[in-house]
GROMACS .gro file of C-alpha atoms in nm:
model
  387
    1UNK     CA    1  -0.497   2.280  -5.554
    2UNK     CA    2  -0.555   2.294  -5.168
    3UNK     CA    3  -0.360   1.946  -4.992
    4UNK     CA    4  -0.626   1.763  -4.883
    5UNK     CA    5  -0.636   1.776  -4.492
    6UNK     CA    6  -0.416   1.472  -4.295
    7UNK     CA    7  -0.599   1.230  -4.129
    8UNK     CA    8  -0.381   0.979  -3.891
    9UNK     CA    9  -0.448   0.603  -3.931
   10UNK     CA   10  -0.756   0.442  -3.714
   11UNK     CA   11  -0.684   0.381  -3.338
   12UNK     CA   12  -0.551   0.001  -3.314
   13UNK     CA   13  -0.580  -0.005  -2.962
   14UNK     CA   14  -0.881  -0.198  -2.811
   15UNK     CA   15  -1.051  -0.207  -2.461
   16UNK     CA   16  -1.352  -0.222  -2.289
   17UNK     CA   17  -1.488  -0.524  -2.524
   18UNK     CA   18  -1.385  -0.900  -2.600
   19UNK     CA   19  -1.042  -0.898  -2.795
   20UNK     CA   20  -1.118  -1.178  -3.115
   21UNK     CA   21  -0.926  -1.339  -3.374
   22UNK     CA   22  -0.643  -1.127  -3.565
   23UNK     CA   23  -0.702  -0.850  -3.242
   24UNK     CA   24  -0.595  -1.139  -3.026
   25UNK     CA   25  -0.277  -1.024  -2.872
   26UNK     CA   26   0.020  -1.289  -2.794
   27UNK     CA   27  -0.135  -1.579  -2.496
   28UNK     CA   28   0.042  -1.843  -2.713
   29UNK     CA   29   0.171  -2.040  -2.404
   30UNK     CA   30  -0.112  -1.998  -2.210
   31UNK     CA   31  -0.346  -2.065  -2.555
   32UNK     CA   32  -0.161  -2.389  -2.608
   33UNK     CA   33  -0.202  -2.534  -2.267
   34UNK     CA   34  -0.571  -2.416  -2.218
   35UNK     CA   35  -0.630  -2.602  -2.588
   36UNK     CA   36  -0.460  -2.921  -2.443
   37UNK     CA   37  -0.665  -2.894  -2.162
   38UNK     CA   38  -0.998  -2.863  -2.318
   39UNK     CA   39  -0.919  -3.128  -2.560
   40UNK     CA   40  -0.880  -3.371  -2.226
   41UNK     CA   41  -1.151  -3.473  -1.991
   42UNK     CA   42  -1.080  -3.300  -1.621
   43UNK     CA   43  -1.249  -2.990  -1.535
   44UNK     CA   44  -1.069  -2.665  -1.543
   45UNK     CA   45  -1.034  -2.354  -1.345
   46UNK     CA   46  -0.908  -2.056  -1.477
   47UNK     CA   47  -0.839  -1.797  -1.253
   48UNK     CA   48  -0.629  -1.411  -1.316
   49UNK     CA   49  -0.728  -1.044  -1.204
   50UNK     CA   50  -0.987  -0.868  -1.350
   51UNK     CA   51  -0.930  -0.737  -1.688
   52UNK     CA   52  -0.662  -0.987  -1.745
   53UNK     CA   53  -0.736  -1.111  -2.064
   54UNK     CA   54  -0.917  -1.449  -1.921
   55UNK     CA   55  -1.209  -1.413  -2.092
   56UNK     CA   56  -1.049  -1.339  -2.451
   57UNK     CA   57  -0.855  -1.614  -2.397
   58UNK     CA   58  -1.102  -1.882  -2.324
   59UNK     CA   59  -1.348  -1.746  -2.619
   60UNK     CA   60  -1.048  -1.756  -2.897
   61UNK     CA   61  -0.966  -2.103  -2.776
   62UNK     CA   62  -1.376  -2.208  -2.746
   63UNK     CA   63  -1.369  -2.064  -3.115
   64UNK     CA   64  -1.132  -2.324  -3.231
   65UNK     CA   65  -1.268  -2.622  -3.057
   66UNK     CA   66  -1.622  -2.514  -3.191
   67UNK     CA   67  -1.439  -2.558  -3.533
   68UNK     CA   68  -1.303  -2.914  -3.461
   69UNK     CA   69  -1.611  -2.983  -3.408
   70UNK     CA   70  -1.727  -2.961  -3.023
   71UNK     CA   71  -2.018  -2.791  -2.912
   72UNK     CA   72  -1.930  -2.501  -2.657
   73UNK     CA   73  -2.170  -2.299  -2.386
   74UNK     CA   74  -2.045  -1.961  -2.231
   75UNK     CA   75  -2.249  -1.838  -1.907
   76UNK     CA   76  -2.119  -1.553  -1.718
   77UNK     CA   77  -2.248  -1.603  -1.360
   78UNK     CA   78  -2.217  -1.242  -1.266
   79UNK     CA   79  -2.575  -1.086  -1.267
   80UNK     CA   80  -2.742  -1.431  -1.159
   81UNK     CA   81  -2.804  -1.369  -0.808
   82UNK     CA   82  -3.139  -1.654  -0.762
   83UNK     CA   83  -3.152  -2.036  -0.841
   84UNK     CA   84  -3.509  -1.916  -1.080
   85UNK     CA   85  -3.246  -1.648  -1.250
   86UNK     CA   86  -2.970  -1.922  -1.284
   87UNK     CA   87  -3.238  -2.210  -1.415
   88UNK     CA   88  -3.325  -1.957  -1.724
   89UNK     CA   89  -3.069  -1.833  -1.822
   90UNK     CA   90  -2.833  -2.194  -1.767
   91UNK     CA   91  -3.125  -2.377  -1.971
   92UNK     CA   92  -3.152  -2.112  -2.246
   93UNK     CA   93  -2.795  -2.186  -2.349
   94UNK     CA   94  -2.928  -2.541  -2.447
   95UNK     CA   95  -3.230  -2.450  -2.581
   96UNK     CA   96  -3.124  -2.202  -2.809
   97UNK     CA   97  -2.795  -2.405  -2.880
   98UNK     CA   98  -2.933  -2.734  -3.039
   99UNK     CA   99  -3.149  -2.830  -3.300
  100UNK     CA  100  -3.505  -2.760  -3.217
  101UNK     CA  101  -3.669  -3.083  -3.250
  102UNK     CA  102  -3.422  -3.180  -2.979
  103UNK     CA  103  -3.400  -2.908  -2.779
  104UNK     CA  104  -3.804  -2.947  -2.731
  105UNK     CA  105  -3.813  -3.299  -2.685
  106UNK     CA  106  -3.524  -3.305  -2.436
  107UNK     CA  107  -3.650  -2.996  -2.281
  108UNK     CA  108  -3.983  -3.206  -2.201
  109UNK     CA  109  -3.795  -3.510  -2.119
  110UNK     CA  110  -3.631  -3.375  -1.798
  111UNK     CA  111  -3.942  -3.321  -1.668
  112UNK     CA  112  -3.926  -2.959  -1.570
  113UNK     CA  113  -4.228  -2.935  -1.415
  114UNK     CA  114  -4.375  -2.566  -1.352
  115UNK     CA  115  -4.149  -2.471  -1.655
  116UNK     CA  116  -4.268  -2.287  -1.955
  117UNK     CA  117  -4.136  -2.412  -2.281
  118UNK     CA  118  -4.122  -2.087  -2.481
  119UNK     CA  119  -4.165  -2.134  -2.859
  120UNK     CA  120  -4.087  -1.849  -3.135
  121UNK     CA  121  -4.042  -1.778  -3.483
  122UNK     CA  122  -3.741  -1.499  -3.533
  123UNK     CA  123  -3.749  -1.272  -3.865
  124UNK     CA  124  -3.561  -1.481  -4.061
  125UNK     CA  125  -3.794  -1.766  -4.031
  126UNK     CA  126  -3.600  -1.973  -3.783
  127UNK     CA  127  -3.740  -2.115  -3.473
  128UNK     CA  128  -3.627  -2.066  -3.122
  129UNK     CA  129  -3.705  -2.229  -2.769
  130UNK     CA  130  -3.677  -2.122  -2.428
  131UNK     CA  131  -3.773  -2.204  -2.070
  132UNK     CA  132  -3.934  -1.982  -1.799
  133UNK     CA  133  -4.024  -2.075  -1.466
  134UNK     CA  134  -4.433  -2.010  -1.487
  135UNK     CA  135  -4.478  -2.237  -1.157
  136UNK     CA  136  -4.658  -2.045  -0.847
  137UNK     CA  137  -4.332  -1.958  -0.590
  138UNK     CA  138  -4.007  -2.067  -0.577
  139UNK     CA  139  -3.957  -2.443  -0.749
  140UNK     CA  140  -3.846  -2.741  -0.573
  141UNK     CA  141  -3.483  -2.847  -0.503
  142UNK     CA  142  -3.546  -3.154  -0.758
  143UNK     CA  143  -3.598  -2.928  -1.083
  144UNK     CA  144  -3.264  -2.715  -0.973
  145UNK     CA  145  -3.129  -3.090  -1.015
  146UNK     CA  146  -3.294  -3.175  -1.352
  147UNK     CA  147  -3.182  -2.867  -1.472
  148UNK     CA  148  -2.853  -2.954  -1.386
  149UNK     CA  149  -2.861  -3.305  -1.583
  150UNK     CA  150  -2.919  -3.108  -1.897
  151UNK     CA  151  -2.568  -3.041  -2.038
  152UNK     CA  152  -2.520  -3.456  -1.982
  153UNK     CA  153  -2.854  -3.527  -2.134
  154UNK     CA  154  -2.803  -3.328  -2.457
  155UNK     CA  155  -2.440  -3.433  -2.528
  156UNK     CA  156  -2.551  -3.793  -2.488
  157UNK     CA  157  -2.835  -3.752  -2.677
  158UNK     CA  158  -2.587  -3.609  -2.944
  159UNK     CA  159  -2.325  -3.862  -2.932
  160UNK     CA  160  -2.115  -3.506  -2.864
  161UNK     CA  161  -1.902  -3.401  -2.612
  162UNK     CA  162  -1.954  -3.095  -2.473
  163UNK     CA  163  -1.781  -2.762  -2.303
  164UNK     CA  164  -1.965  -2.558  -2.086
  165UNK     CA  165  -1.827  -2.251  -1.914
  166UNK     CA  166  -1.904  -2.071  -1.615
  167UNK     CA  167  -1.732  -1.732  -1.589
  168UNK     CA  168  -1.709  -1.536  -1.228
  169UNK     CA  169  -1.825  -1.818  -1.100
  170UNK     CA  170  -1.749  -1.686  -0.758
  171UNK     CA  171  -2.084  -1.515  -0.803
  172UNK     CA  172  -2.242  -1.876  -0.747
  173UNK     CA  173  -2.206  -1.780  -0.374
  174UNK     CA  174  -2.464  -1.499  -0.363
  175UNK     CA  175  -2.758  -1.766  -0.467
  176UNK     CA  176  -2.890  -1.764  -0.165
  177UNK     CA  177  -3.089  -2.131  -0.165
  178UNK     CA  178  -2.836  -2.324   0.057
  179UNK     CA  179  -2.763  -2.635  -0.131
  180UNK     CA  180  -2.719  -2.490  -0.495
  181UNK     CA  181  -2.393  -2.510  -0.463
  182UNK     CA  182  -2.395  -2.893  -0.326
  183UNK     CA  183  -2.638  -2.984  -0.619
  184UNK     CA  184  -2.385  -2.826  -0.870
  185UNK     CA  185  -2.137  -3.033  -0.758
  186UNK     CA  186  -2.315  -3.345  -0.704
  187UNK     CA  187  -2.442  -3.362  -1.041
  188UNK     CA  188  -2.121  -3.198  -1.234
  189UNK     CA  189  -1.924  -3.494  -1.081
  190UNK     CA  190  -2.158  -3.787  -1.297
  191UNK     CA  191  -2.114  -3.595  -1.615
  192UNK     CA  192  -1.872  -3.796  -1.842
  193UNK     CA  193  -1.974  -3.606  -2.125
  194UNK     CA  194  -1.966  -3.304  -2.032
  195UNK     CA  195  -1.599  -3.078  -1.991
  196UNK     CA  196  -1.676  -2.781  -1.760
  197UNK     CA  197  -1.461  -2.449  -1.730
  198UNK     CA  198  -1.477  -2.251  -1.421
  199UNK     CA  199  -1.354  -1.878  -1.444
  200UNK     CA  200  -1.324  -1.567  -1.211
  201UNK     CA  201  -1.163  -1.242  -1.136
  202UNK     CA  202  -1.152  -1.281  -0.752
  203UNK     CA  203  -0.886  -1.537  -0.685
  204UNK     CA  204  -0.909  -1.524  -0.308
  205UNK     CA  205  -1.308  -1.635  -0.367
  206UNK     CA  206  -1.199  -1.923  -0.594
  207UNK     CA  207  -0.918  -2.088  -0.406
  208UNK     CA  208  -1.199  -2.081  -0.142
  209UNK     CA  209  -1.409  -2.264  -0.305
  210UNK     CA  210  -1.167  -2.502  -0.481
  211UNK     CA  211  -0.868  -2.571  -0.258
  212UNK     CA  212  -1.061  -2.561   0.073
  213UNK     CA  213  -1.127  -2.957   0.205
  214UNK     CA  214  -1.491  -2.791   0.299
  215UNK     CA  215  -1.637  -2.681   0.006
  216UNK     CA  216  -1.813  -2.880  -0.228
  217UNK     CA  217  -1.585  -2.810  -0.531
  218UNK     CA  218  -1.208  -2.903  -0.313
  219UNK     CA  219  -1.006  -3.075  -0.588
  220UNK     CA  220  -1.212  -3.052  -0.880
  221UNK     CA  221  -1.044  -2.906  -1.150
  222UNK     CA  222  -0.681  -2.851  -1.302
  223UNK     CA  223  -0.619  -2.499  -1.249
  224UNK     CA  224  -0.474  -2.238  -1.498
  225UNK     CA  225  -0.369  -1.902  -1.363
  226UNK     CA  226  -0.296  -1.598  -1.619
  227UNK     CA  227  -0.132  -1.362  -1.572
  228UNK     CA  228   0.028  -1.013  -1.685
  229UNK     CA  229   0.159  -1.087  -2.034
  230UNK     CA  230   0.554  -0.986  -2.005
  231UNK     CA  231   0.684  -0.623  -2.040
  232UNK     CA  232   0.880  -0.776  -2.282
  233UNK     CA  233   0.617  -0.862  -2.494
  234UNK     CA  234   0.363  -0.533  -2.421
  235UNK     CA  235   0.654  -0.287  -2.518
  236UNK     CA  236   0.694  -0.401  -2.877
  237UNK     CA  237   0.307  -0.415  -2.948
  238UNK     CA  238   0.301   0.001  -2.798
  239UNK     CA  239   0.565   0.124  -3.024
  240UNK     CA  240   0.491  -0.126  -3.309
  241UNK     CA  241   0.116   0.037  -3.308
  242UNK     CA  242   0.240   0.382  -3.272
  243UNK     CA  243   0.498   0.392  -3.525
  244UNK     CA  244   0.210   0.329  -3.764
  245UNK     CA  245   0.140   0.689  -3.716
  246UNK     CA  246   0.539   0.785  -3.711
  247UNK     CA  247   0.530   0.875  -3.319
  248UNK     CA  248   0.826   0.720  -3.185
  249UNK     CA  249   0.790   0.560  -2.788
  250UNK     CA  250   1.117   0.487  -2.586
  251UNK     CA  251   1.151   0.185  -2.433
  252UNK     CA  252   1.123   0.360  -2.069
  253UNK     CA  253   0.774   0.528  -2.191
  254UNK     CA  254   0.628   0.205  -2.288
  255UNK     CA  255   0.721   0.053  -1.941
  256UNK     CA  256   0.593   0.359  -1.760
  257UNK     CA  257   0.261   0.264  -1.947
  258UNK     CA  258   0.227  -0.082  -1.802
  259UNK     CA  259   0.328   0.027  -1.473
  260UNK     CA  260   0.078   0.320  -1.469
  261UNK     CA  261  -0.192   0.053  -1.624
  262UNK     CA  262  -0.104  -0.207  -1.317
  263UNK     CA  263   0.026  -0.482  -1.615
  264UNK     CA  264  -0.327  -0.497  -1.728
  265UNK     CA  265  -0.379  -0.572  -2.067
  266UNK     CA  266  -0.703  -0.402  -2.057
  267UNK     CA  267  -0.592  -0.088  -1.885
  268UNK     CA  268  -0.273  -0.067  -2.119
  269UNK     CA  269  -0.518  -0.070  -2.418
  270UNK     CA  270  -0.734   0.193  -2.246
  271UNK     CA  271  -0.448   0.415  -2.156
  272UNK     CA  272  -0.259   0.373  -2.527
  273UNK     CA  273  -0.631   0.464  -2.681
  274UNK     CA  274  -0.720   0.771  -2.497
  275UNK     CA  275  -0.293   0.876  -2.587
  276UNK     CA  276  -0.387   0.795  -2.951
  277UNK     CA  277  -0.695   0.985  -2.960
  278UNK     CA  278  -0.504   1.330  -2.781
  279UNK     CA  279  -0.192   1.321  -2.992
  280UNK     CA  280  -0.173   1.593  -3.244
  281UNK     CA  281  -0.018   1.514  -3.548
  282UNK     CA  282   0.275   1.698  -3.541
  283UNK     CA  283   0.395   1.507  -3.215
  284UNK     CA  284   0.632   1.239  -3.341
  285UNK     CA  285   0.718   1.132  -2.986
  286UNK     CA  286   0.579   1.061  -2.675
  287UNK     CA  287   0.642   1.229  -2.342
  288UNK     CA  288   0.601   1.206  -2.018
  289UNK     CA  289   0.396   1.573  -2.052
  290UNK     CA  290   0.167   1.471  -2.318
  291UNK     CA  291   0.123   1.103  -2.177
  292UNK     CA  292  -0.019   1.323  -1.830
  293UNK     CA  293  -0.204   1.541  -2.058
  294UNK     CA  294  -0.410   1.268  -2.222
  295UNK     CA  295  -0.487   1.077  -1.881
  296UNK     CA  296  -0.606   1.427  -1.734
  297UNK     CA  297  -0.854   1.433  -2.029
  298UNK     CA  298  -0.972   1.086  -2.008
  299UNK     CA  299  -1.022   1.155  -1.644
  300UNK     CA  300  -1.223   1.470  -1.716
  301UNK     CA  301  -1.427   1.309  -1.954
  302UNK     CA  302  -1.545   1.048  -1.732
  303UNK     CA  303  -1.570   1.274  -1.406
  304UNK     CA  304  -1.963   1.223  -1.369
  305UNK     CA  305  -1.939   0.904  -1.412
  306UNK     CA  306  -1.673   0.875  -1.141
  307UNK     CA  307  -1.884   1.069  -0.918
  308UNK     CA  308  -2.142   0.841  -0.924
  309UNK     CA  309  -1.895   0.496  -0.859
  310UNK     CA  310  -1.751   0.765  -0.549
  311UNK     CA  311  -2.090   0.822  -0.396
  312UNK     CA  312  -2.153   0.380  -0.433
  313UNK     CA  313  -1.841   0.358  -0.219
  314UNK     CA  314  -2.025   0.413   0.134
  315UNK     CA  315  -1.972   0.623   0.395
  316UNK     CA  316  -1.697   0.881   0.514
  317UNK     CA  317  -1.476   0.597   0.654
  318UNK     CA  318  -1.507   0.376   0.385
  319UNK     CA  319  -1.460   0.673   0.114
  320UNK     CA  320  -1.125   0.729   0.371
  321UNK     CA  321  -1.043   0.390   0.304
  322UNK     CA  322  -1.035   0.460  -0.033
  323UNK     CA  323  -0.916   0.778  -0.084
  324UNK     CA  324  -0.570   0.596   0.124
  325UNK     CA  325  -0.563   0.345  -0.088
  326UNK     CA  326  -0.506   0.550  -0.396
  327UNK     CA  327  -0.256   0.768  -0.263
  328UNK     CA  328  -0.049   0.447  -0.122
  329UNK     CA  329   0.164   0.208  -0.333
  330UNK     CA  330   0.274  -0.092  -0.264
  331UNK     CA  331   0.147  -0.118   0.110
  332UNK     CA  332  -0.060  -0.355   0.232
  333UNK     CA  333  -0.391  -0.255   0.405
  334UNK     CA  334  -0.297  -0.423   0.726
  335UNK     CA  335   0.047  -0.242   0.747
  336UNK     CA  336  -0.026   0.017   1.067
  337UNK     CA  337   0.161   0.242   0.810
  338UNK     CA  338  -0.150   0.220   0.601
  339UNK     CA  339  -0.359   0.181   0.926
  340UNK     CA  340  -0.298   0.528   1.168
  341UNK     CA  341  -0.356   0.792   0.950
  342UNK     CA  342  -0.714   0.670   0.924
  343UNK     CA  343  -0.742   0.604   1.306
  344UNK     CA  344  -0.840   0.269   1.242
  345UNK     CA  345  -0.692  -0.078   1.306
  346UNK     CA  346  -0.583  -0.368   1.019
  347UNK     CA  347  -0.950  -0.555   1.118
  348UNK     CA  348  -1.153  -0.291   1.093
  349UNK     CA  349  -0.992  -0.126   0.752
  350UNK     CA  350  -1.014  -0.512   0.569
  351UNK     CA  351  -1.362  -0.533   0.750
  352UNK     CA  352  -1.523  -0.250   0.531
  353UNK     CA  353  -1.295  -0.314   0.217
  354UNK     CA  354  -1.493  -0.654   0.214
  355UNK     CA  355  -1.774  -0.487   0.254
  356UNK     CA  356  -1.711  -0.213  -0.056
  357UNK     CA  357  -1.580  -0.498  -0.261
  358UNK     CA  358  -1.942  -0.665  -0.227
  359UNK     CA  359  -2.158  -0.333  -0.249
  360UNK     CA  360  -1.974  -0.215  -0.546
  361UNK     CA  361  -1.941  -0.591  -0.680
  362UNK     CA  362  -1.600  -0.509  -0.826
  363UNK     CA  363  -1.665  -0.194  -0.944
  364UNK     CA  364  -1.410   0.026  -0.744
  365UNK     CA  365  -1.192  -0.276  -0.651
  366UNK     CA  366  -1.107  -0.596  -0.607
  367UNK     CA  367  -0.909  -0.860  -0.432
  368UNK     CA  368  -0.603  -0.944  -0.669
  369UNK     CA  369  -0.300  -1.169  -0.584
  370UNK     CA  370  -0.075  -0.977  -0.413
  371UNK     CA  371  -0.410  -0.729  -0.236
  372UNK     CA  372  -0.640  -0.490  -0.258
  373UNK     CA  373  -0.665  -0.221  -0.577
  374UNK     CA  374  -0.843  -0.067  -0.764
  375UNK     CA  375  -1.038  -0.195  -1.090
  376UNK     CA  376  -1.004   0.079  -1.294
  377UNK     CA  377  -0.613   0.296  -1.266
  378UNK     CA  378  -0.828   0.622  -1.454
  379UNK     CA  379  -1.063   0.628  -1.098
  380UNK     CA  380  -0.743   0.560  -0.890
  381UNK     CA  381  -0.599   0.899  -1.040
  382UNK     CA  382  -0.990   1.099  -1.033
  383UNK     CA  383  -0.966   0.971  -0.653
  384UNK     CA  384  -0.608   1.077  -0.574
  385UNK     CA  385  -0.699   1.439  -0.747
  386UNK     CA  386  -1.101   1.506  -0.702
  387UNK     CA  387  -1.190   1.291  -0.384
   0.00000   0.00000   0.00000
């Protein structure tokens, strides 16, 4: 009888989507005192690089306050760009939240006017409200402010309190109707039933707007940074997954991963996947050859796409800009070292990266901690080979 072909176990590595329940790596510390936090009645802000792990984090510990009983709203701020895009989408969460008798009646009770109460039966029978701005123009400053009141009116109206998150709320800058931000604030501030969770990848934008005595939100909220989970703790999770297939990872291997990856959880997943998916079965240990090998493919695979984030970059300057950056480690953009090769000075090179940061809205990089780099390490290497 012919042996049956060998098929290795599934890929345990996971990126590029929310990370839930038993897939939730490790965060106990941070898990703990974001749970204590939410259980207490000051705002919070979370705030970690992109790809961090903030957002898994906040959703496992949302999913276990929703099951002691506390209602919970997620908004991610990133695509809202107008007050009429923010009023939607902010009152859908309510509306399509809460029961619908209330959600109606409450709904009408704010006094929206120019808003469209959307009603709707879905297949399985259930009903389902939403509001649409149906008014001629742009509405008046007032409903941005009713709109606001919602979160406080429902959770009174419930007896409940309530959670509502904001995440990249950095993004609440680009609304371009001046006081939005001063309304947000102004009304956030009466809410005694009402927890809210501010969250963003751009820390630079968000100590702005929180530690600065001139903005609105100065002193807010208790702030929780996270970041980069431990070698310590990464290096047992790579060779624990990879011994389920019998491929043995040294030590030095698994920290060559995280450095490649930048400490990103994310990007440590990503690169661990792709390695999973190129190993042949009769490798039973990982190299520094076939680690290269399986970046050069991932690379390859997503070389079009690549093409298209180079071409979003800008011009020839900027894409020199760029081009430096992956090719330099561990020196900053106003170093002259970094500087004179592109015949430019400190002002000028920070000038456009703000500029490609905003263009590309995070895209090809973005501001973390300790500078500028890039969001994703598999572009940094297509740049550094193809650019």
């Amino acid at each position: 009888m012919k042996n049956k072909e060998e098929i290795p176990p599934s890929n345990p590595f996971i990126y590029g989507k929310i990370v839930r329940g038993v897939h939730f790596f490790n965060r106990t510390k941070e898990k703990q005192k974001l749970l204590k936090l939410l259980r207490g009645q000051s705002n919070v802000l979370i705030m970690g690089d992109r790809r961090i792990g903030k957002t898994s984090l906040l959703l496992e510990c949302l999913r276990q306050i929703e099951e002691e009983g506390t209602p919970t709203f997620y908004l991610n701020l990133d695509p809202i760009t107008s007050a009429t895009d923010f009023v939607e989408r902010f009152g859908g969460l309510f509306t399509q939240q809460v029961s619908f008798a209330k959600r109606a009646f409450l709904i009408l009770k704010a006094g929206l006017q120019g808003f469209r109460l959307n009603m709707e039966v879905q297949e399985d029978g259930s009903p389902t409200a939403s509001i649409q701005w149906a008014g001629p123009g742009k509405f008046q400053r007032k409903t941005i402010q009713e709109v606001l009141k919602l979160p406080q009116e429902l959770a009174t109206y419930q007896k409940k309190k309530f959670i509502v998150c904001f995440d990249e709320f950095q993004a609440v800058q680009e609304i371009e109707e001046a006081d939005f931000i001063a309304d947000m604030r102004s009304s956030f501030q009466h809410h005694d039933q009402v927890l809210y969770v501010f969250m963003g990848s751009e820390p630079a934008l968000l100590n702005q707007l929180f530690s600065s005595p001139k903005e609105k939100f100065f002193n807010s909220s208790i702030k929780l940074h996270v970041g980069p989970m431990p070698r310590s703790e990464f290096i047992p999770f790579i060779q624990g997954n990879f011994s389920k297939r019998g491929v043995v990872v040294s030590e030095e291997m698994a920290a060559f991963i995280c450095e490649w990856a930048h400490d990103i959880p994310a990007h440590i997943q990503h690169l661990c996947a792709s390695v999973w998916d190129y190993l042949d079965l009769s490798i039973k240990e990982l190299n520094q050859e076939v680690l290269e090998k399986a970046i050069e493919e991932d690379v390859k695979s997503r070389s079009q796409l690549y093409l298209q984030s180079w071409q979003s970059v800008g011009d020839n300057k900027d894409k020199r800009i760029i081009h430096r950056l992956a090719q330099t480690k561990n020196i900053s953009v106003t170093n002259p070292e970094f500087c004179e090769p592109l015949g430019m000075n400190p002002a000028t090179v920070t000038r456009r990266l703000k500029k490609i940061l905003k263009r590309t809205r995070g895209a090809v990089i973005h501001l973390r901690t300790f500078g500028y780099a890039f969001s994703d390490p598999f572009f940094e290497e297509w740049v550094k080979k193809e650019a």
